[in-house]
């Protein structure tokens, strides 16, 4: 048995034969031409055919993986209309009097090097798109058909890497899993694998030299492991694991589409916490009713400089479009404390958890805050957006935030940029101060989301990053539950709804308590949604309310 590990990009377990996918390398022969006009006409004909093929790929992807993921093929079409790209090819043909295939290859190399040299990881990934588009164009110019998947039975595909067009062209019914030596978690192939719900792993170094073609294998998409020629013990272990997962999937099918409503008719929204755009597929897979916490700081943590308004806009638009009018709550940047970013040039603090972090940075550096708010409001027309502000401790902070938002709206109005007039505004309740004045804060806001991780830390004076704190950081402490109860009561008096987005929200021992208190929403890791929904559906709040409140609040 050969065991190779890599990075998991889509969960699941697959058993089956291996198909090593290799594409015929296009050998480009450089040759002299007599007429640049004729060669440019040949290039233009191939370019139009390529655009047409990409249109067909878009239609196929639209049906299989949805509009947001199919858009990559529209982007590829746009690349073929890019004037810099076209002019480069035409100029090489004209100046060097060489064939179009060579001119496309030279232009491709130049553009790929340019993208790979960029600091932005998203833009670096676009080098693969340029290569994919150019190779398709060269094959059409050369009169060669695009390589495909040739198999009569479902297989585990192993390759060096896969272009988005190759991934979508495959017959989904013939694919058990993807395993690649290269690739990245940000690549379109990884995203498509998640949306197609096919187990996938990348970075499986050595898998192509393992002589695996035709051999049986097991792919564990949870751990990012492939077992080639697995032994009996591994087969039995993975079979049991798959059976357990299948049971969970059966539960998913039973609960999918059902409202999270108790036996006596009390509704609670079950939403998901995400840390990046890549998590949306898992949100939809687990039937979340929305996104209750989108941690926008990933845009800052994964960048070497402040992310531009356009980069942020693209990320927010992507998530809102994929969620199709389900509410998406974006938390404004929460940098500081345990999340440090070098280019922010923050001064060293003795106690960063209580220092300049989150909204305090935004109010001290309004230019950074305004850039994010502009991107958010621009994206708001693509879905149901709500914006949430972290680390609030005083009413004046909310007043100042609302003033800045009014300034941003005025700027957008003056520039003729559309934005939704129905963006809900809320704040995190994660400081004891915010909890105590929640009656005052609720007069300004549409919702609260209780961040129980920090609220517990600050209320109990117990550092949640310290592994030795142990029982001193009691998440079930009566003080925490009393604060949650007080926040809900204060908010409801002013028509403000309340969610919980900290880890406590996924604690099944407290689900009944949250229902009894009257919490309106729980936002948890996607995999926790269905177990909580099961608990909600099985609960009769009127029967347990008195005893539960007595247990946790007294």
C-alpha atoms as one frame of an Amber mdcrd trajectory, in Angstrom:
protein
   0.000   0.000   0.000   1.210   3.492  -0.844  -0.038   6.363   1.331   0.326
   9.942   0.082  -0.906  13.024   1.905  -1.708  16.479   0.613  -4.160  19.272
   1.405  -7.891  18.512   1.546 -10.095  20.849  -0.500 -13.411  18.977  -0.491
 -14.543  16.436   2.089 -15.831  12.958   1.387 -14.458   9.463   0.853 -14.122
   7.746  -2.516 -13.238   4.148  -3.424 -12.353   3.195  -6.998  -9.811   2.735
  -9.779  -7.288   5.425 -10.615  -7.261   7.262 -13.942  -4.100   9.267 -14.511
  -5.168  12.230 -16.617  -2.476  13.528 -18.908  -2.911  16.009 -21.673  -1.078
  15.906 -24.935   1.527  18.619 -24.838   1.135  20.994 -27.744   4.443  21.082
 -29.577   4.547  24.501 -31.099   6.728  24.824 -34.177   7.849  28.315 -34.949
   7.812  29.079 -38.651   8.032  32.086 -40.925   4.886  33.388 -42.636   4.496
  35.352 -45.844   1.438  37.440 -44.960   0.797  38.881 -41.511  -2.733  39.868
 -42.590  -3.633  36.271 -43.433  -2.123  35.010 -40.165  -3.968  37.636 -38.107
  -7.200  36.607 -39.856  -6.477  32.973 -38.893  -5.868  34.068 -35.305  -9.124
  36.054 -35.249 -11.079  33.049 -36.529  -9.581  30.819 -33.812 -10.226  33.478
 -31.165 -13.914  33.635 -32.079 -14.175  29.825 -32.026 -12.533  29.789 -28.584
 -15.009  32.379 -27.278 -17.863  30.236 -28.634 -16.515  27.100 -26.909 -16.161
  28.976 -23.641 -19.787  30.048 -23.981 -20.814  26.392 -24.178 -18.663  25.598
 -21.132 -20.386  28.433 -19.276 -23.802  26.904 -20.021 -22.634  23.476 -18.799
 -21.095  24.920 -15.633 -24.209  27.012 -14.987 -26.329  23.852 -14.885 -23.864
  21.885 -12.736 -22.272  24.324 -10.301 -24.302  27.532 -10.420 -23.859  31.015
 -11.811 -21.169  32.238  -9.419 -18.793  29.411 -10.342 -19.700  29.409 -14.026
 -18.586  33.028 -14.234 -14.958  31.914 -14.624 -15.744  31.054 -18.244 -17.170
  34.502 -18.826 -13.929  35.864 -17.374 -11.999  33.676 -19.826 -14.090  35.090
 -22.663 -13.255  38.592 -21.432  -9.548  37.719 -21.460  -9.862  36.894 -25.148
 -11.331  40.362 -25.666  -8.557  42.061 -23.694  -6.923  44.625 -25.978  -3.452
  44.218 -24.425  -3.588  40.461 -24.982  -4.877  40.768 -28.560  -2.477  43.544
 -29.533   0.499  41.635 -28.140  -0.311  38.624 -30.322  -0.952  40.719 -33.424
   2.214  42.759 -32.924   4.354  39.627 -32.582   2.831  38.209 -35.777   3.417
  41.477 -37.653   6.860  42.375 -36.300   8.408  38.900 -36.378   6.393  37.429
 -39.276   5.804  34.222 -37.329   2.827  31.898 -36.999  -0.079  32.673 -34.650
   0.545  29.624 -32.413   4.010  30.926 -31.514   2.711  34.469 -31.009   0.012
  33.198 -28.602   2.570  31.097 -26.681   4.947  34.063 -26.309   2.140  36.350
 -25.150   0.935  33.690 -22.722   4.418  33.369 -21.182   4.689  37.150 -20.770
   1.261  37.485 -19.132   1.785  34.460 -16.864   5.075  35.904 -15.596   3.389
  39.251 -15.002   0.563  37.731 -12.928   2.881  35.431 -10.962   4.988  38.421
  -9.942   2.012  40.178  -8.315   1.699  40.349  -4.522  -2.043  39.723  -4.439
  -2.641  35.926  -4.118  -5.905  36.214  -6.040  -4.151  37.892  -8.960  -1.342
  35.316  -8.881  -3.991  32.623  -9.332  -5.114  34.327 -12.554  -1.886  33.176
 -14.238  -3.506  29.727 -14.485  -6.486  31.274 -16.268  -4.268  32.964 -18.862
  -2.502  29.636 -19.452  -5.806  27.762 -19.798  -7.226  30.259 -22.291  -4.032
  30.399 -24.329  -3.653  26.616 -24.512  -7.238  26.279 -25.734  -6.559  28.898
 -28.388  -3.340  27.147 -29.493  -5.092  23.780 -29.813  -7.759  25.304 -32.031
  -5.082  26.988 -34.165  -3.245  23.654 -34.387  -6.389  21.740 -35.311  -6.159
  19.440 -32.261  -9.174  18.439 -30.192  -9.170  19.234 -26.496  -8.144  16.239
 -24.348 -10.914  14.627 -22.337 -11.723  11.888 -19.877 -11.896   8.510 -21.632
 -13.345   5.888 -19.297 -16.394   3.652 -19.078 -16.466   3.458 -15.274 -16.283
   6.028 -12.473 -12.672   6.797 -11.539 -10.417   8.728  -9.189  -8.676  11.310
 -11.375  -5.006  11.967 -10.701  -3.198  14.779 -12.486  -0.465  17.360 -12.118
  -3.150  20.043 -12.006  -6.501  20.672 -13.651  -7.700  23.758 -15.462 -11.281
  24.926 -14.804 -12.275  24.071 -18.382 -10.965  20.513 -17.980 -12.819  20.074
 -14.693 -16.149  21.206 -16.113 -15.767  19.215 -19.355 -15.515  15.952 -17.445
 -18.632  13.821 -17.136 -19.472  14.280 -13.458 -21.018  10.788 -13.254 -17.598
   9.308 -14.102 -15.655  11.166 -11.373 -15.204   9.778  -7.869 -12.505  12.190
  -6.686  -9.795  14.642  -7.794  -6.166  14.298  -6.673  -3.521  16.687  -7.981
   0.173  17.190  -7.299  -0.141  20.946  -7.765  -2.958  23.429  -7.360  -4.075
  25.585  -4.458  -7.086  25.920  -2.198  -7.869  29.225  -3.974  -7.881  27.723
  -7.469 -11.075  27.562  -9.487 -10.709  23.781  -9.746 -10.758  23.509  -5.945
 -13.823  25.738  -5.794 -15.588  23.748  -8.508 -14.775  20.478  -6.722 -16.460
  21.808  -3.598 -19.494  22.969  -5.506 -19.736  19.615  -7.324 -19.356  17.954
  -3.899 -16.579  15.673  -5.160 -13.843  14.594  -2.700 -10.670  16.407  -3.674
  -7.129  16.971  -2.492  -4.187  18.967  -3.809  -0.452  18.997  -3.157  -0.208
  15.180  -3.280   3.504  15.173  -4.058   4.700  11.960  -5.692   1.279  10.681
  -6.675   2.105  10.793 -10.395   5.257   8.722  -9.909   3.413   6.068  -7.890
   2.484   4.060 -11.010  -1.144   4.178  -9.897  -3.010   4.113 -13.225  -5.701
   1.406 -13.141  -4.990   0.451  -9.528  -7.631   0.647  -6.805  -7.373   3.515
  -4.363  -9.184   5.300  -1.537  -9.304   9.084  -1.244 -10.061  10.622   2.143
 -11.092  14.190   1.380 -11.363  14.989   5.081  -7.666  14.427   5.823  -6.259
  14.896   2.306  -4.943  11.332   1.995  -4.894   8.839  -0.877  -4.272   5.134
  -0.267  -3.101   3.325  -3.418  -3.560  -0.464  -3.339  -4.997  -0.211   0.201
  -4.562  -3.151   2.577  -7.505  -4.885   4.207  -7.216  -2.992   7.504  -7.333
   0.374   5.705 -10.269  -0.740   3.558 -12.204  -1.779   6.680 -11.341   1.445
   8.531 -12.304   3.687   5.621 -15.458   1.666   4.918 -16.640   2.258   8.488
 -15.796   5.948   8.187 -17.739   6.208   4.932 -20.737   4.402   6.435 -20.821
   6.912   9.294 -20.605   9.795   6.832 -23.397   8.267   4.744 -25.577   8.166
   7.854 -24.905  11.859   8.422 -25.752  12.588   4.782 -28.999  10.685   5.186
 -29.823  12.969   8.108 -28.963  15.923   5.891 -31.454  14.801   3.254 -34.180
  14.338   5.853 -33.706  17.785   7.353 -32.834  19.710   4.206 -35.378  22.365
   3.405 -37.098  22.129   6.784 -37.532  25.219   8.903 -35.823  25.324  12.265
 -39.056  25.453  14.274 -39.817  23.876  17.648 -42.781  21.592  18.295 -44.730
  24.550  19.688 -43.936  26.818  16.751 -40.966  28.898  17.947 -38.684  29.786
  15.022 -34.932  30.219  15.271 -32.644  30.935  12.316 -29.675  28.602  11.917
 -26.864  30.298  10.026 -23.202  29.612   9.357 -19.893  31.213  10.312 -17.362
  31.468   7.496 -13.787  32.680   7.245 -13.474  33.097   3.491 -15.300  32.962
   0.164 -14.201  29.331  -0.179 -16.462  28.264   2.708 -19.735  29.116   0.949
 -20.051  25.698  -0.708 -20.042  24.048   2.713 -22.657  26.544   3.936 -25.036
  25.599   1.112 -24.276  21.895   1.454 -25.345  21.981   5.116 -28.544  23.927
   4.323 -27.759  27.011   6.396 -30.460  29.671   6.395 -27.877  32.389   5.892
 -24.403  33.484   6.925 -24.422  34.898  10.426 -20.722  35.763  10.537 -18.467
  36.419   7.564 -15.040  37.172   9.027 -13.814  39.789   6.568 -10.341  39.953
   8.117  -9.237  37.029   5.918  -8.923  39.619   3.139  -6.372  41.479   5.250
  -4.592  38.459   6.729  -3.972  36.891   3.302  -2.659  40.094   1.724   0.726
  41.804   1.794  -0.921  45.225   1.746  -4.297  46.796   2.432  -6.808  45.081
   0.119  -8.233  47.542  -2.379 -11.888  48.503  -2.580 -12.267  46.477  -5.784
 -10.674  43.344  -4.293 -13.002  43.551  -1.295 -16.012  44.311  -3.495 -15.317
  41.186  -5.597 -15.194  38.965  -2.487 -18.398  40.368  -0.946 -20.227  40.236
  -4.284 -19.158  36.618  -4.751 -20.574  35.525  -1.387 -23.794  37.531  -1.706
 -24.434  36.176  -5.211 -23.874  32.577  -4.135 -26.206  32.906  -1.142 -29.099
  33.993  -3.418 -30.882  36.477  -1.151 -30.200  34.647   2.090 -28.909  37.127
   4.649 -25.112  37.510   4.783 -23.746  39.306   7.847 -20.265  40.672   7.196
 -18.258  41.618  10.251 -16.027  44.597   9.557 -12.331  43.970  10.014 -11.402
  42.501  13.380  -7.640  42.920  13.328  -5.639  43.043  16.546  -5.345  40.879
  19.666  -4.470  37.376  18.341  -4.800  38.497  14.673  -1.822  40.717  13.839
  -1.008  42.076  10.358   2.479  43.489   9.773   1.528  46.207   7.287  -0.908
  47.754   9.791   2.217  48.780  11.735   0.457  48.462  15.063   2.498  49.460
  18.127   3.459  46.654  20.492   0.961  46.404  23.347   1.278  44.747  26.714
  -2.313  43.544  26.521  -3.429  43.535  22.864  -6.753  41.791  23.640  -7.769
  45.010  25.390  -5.885  47.375  23.137  -6.304  48.920  19.701  -8.250  46.308
  17.794 -11.334  45.862  15.614 -13.618  48.926  15.620 -11.000  50.918  17.506
  -8.662  50.643  14.513 -11.502  51.588  12.156 -12.394  54.714  14.093  -8.739
  55.752  14.422  -8.075  55.070  10.727 -11.320  56.021   8.989  -9.734  55.764
   5.522  -9.348  51.985   5.965 -12.880  51.766   7.361 -14.392  53.812   4.538
 -12.732  51.627   1.901 -14.342  48.551   3.405 -17.735  50.222   3.810 -17.697
  51.438   0.196 -16.938  47.909  -1.016 -19.713  46.496   1.155 -22.370  48.977
   0.046 -21.382  48.543  -3.620 -21.813  44.762  -3.207 -25.138  45.140  -1.381
 -27.114  45.209  -4.644 -26.119  41.575  -5.293 -27.851  40.036  -2.287 -29.178
  40.517   1.225 -26.362  42.226   3.111 -26.075  43.047   6.798 -23.035  44.727
   8.363 -21.812  44.070  11.886 -19.294  46.029  13.947 -17.011  44.235  16.446
 -15.658  45.208  19.864 -18.274  47.857  20.677 -18.184  49.214  24.235 -19.870
  52.651  24.067 -22.823  54.400  22.458 -20.602  57.125  20.962 -18.839  54.463
  18.855 -22.120  53.508  17.190 -23.038  57.157  16.645 -19.668  57.784  14.985
 -19.988  54.668  12.810 -23.407  55.818  11.584 -21.944  59.231  10.702 -19.194
  57.584   8.633 -21.768  55.385   6.887 -23.773  58.482   5.967 -20.594  59.987
   4.492 -19.976  56.831   2.442 -23.547  56.805   1.136 -23.263  60.472   0.171
 -20.051  59.722  -1.763 -21.678  56.819  -3.600 -24.727  58.951  -4.409 -22.532
  61.713  -5.827 -20.686  59.160  -7.986 -23.915  57.603  -9.220 -23.038  54.195
  -7.715 -26.006  52.030  -6.773 -26.367  50.411  -3.363 -29.166  48.771  -1.391
 -31.227  50.981   0.910 -32.104  47.948   3.062 -28.749  47.020   4.591 -29.269
  45.939   8.199 -26.754  47.281  10.728 -25.749  45.530  13.918 -22.934  45.080
  16.363 -21.160  42.334  18.216 -21.929  42.142  21.898 -18.658  40.804  23.222
 -17.742  43.246  25.979 -19.562  43.364  29.326 -20.018  47.102  28.743 -21.966
  46.488  25.538 -24.099  43.898  27.301 -24.932  46.268  30.158 -25.908  49.128
  27.798 -27.587  46.869  25.241 -30.867  48.697  25.877 -29.210  51.940  24.703
 -27.356  50.402  21.755 -30.473  48.646  20.492 -32.133  52.001  19.786 -29.571
  52.596  17.010 -29.317  49.129  15.457 -31.291  46.396  13.713 -29.603  43.435
  15.387 -27.035  42.169  17.876 -24.781  39.151  17.532 -23.331  37.891  20.789
 -19.676  36.892  20.490 -19.576  34.454  23.374 -15.846  33.717  23.034 -14.738
  37.243  23.957 -17.750  37.923  26.164 -16.733  34.937  28.308 -13.094  36.027
  28.324 -13.811  39.592  29.367 -16.549  38.741  31.862 -14.554  36.051  33.676
 -11.168  37.808  33.280  -9.913  34.543  31.811  -7.623  34.556  28.761  -9.209
  32.150  26.269  -5.809  31.730  24.566  -4.248  30.373  27.758  -4.410  26.550
  27.803  -3.836  26.472  31.577  -6.982  28.443  32.448  -9.123  25.306  32.232
 -12.145  25.331  34.537 -11.653  29.026  35.345 -12.988  29.827  31.858 -16.403
  28.221  32.338 -18.499  28.863  29.233 -21.621  27.714  31.133 -21.009  30.210
  33.943 -24.277  31.653  35.215 -22.939  35.181  34.616 -22.633  34.503  30.873
 -26.131  33.068  30.587 -27.579  35.954  32.616 -25.855  38.461  30.330 -27.265
  36.701  27.242 -30.732  36.766  28.792 -30.400  40.481  29.619 -29.195  41.318
  26.108 -32.148  39.508  24.513 -34.696  41.191  26.786 -33.197  44.654  26.203
 -33.019  44.177  22.445 -36.538  42.836  22.027 -37.972  45.859  23.835 -36.702
  48.009  20.957 -37.502  45.590  18.128 -33.866  44.491  17.697 -33.247  40.815
  17.002 -30.418  38.845  18.640 -28.114  36.117  17.397 -25.186  34.223  18.875
 -22.116  33.715  16.691 -19.586  32.440  19.220 -18.681  28.795  19.788 -21.322
  28.556  22.500 -23.993  28.711  19.804 -23.065  25.184  18.676 -23.211  23.750
  22.201 -26.133  21.300  22.074 -26.340  21.318  25.866 -27.414  24.968  25.692
 -29.755  24.861  22.676 -32.818  24.533  24.898 -31.580  27.407  27.092 -31.166
  29.692  24.072 -34.659  28.802  22.873 -36.094  29.467  26.337 -34.300  32.823
  26.556 -35.665  33.797  23.138 -32.511  33.989  21.016 -33.550  34.658  17.399
 -30.550  33.214  15.538 -27.592  30.905  16.021 -24.600  31.131  13.699 -22.254
  28.169  13.897 -19.749  26.168  11.907 -21.633  24.674   8.901 -21.295  21.062
  10.076 -23.114  21.918  13.340 -26.281  23.197  11.649 -28.126  19.923  11.152
 -27.537  18.510  14.661 -28.852  21.784  16.107 -31.848  21.756  13.738 -32.654
  18.223  14.924 -32.525  19.432  18.536 -34.743  22.436  17.754 -37.358  20.362
  15.921 -37.542  17.909  18.830 -37.989  20.630  21.491 -41.236  21.949  22.996
 -40.179  25.258  24.558 -43.384  25.794  26.531 -42.819  22.507  28.344 -39.179
  23.053  29.294 -38.889  26.845  29.570 -39.438  27.232  33.298 -37.118  24.417
  34.356 -34.392  25.389  31.861 -34.369  29.053  32.911 -34.295  27.998  36.551
 -31.340  25.681  35.854 -29.179  28.148  33.951 -30.128  31.591  35.290 -30.571
  30.965  39.004
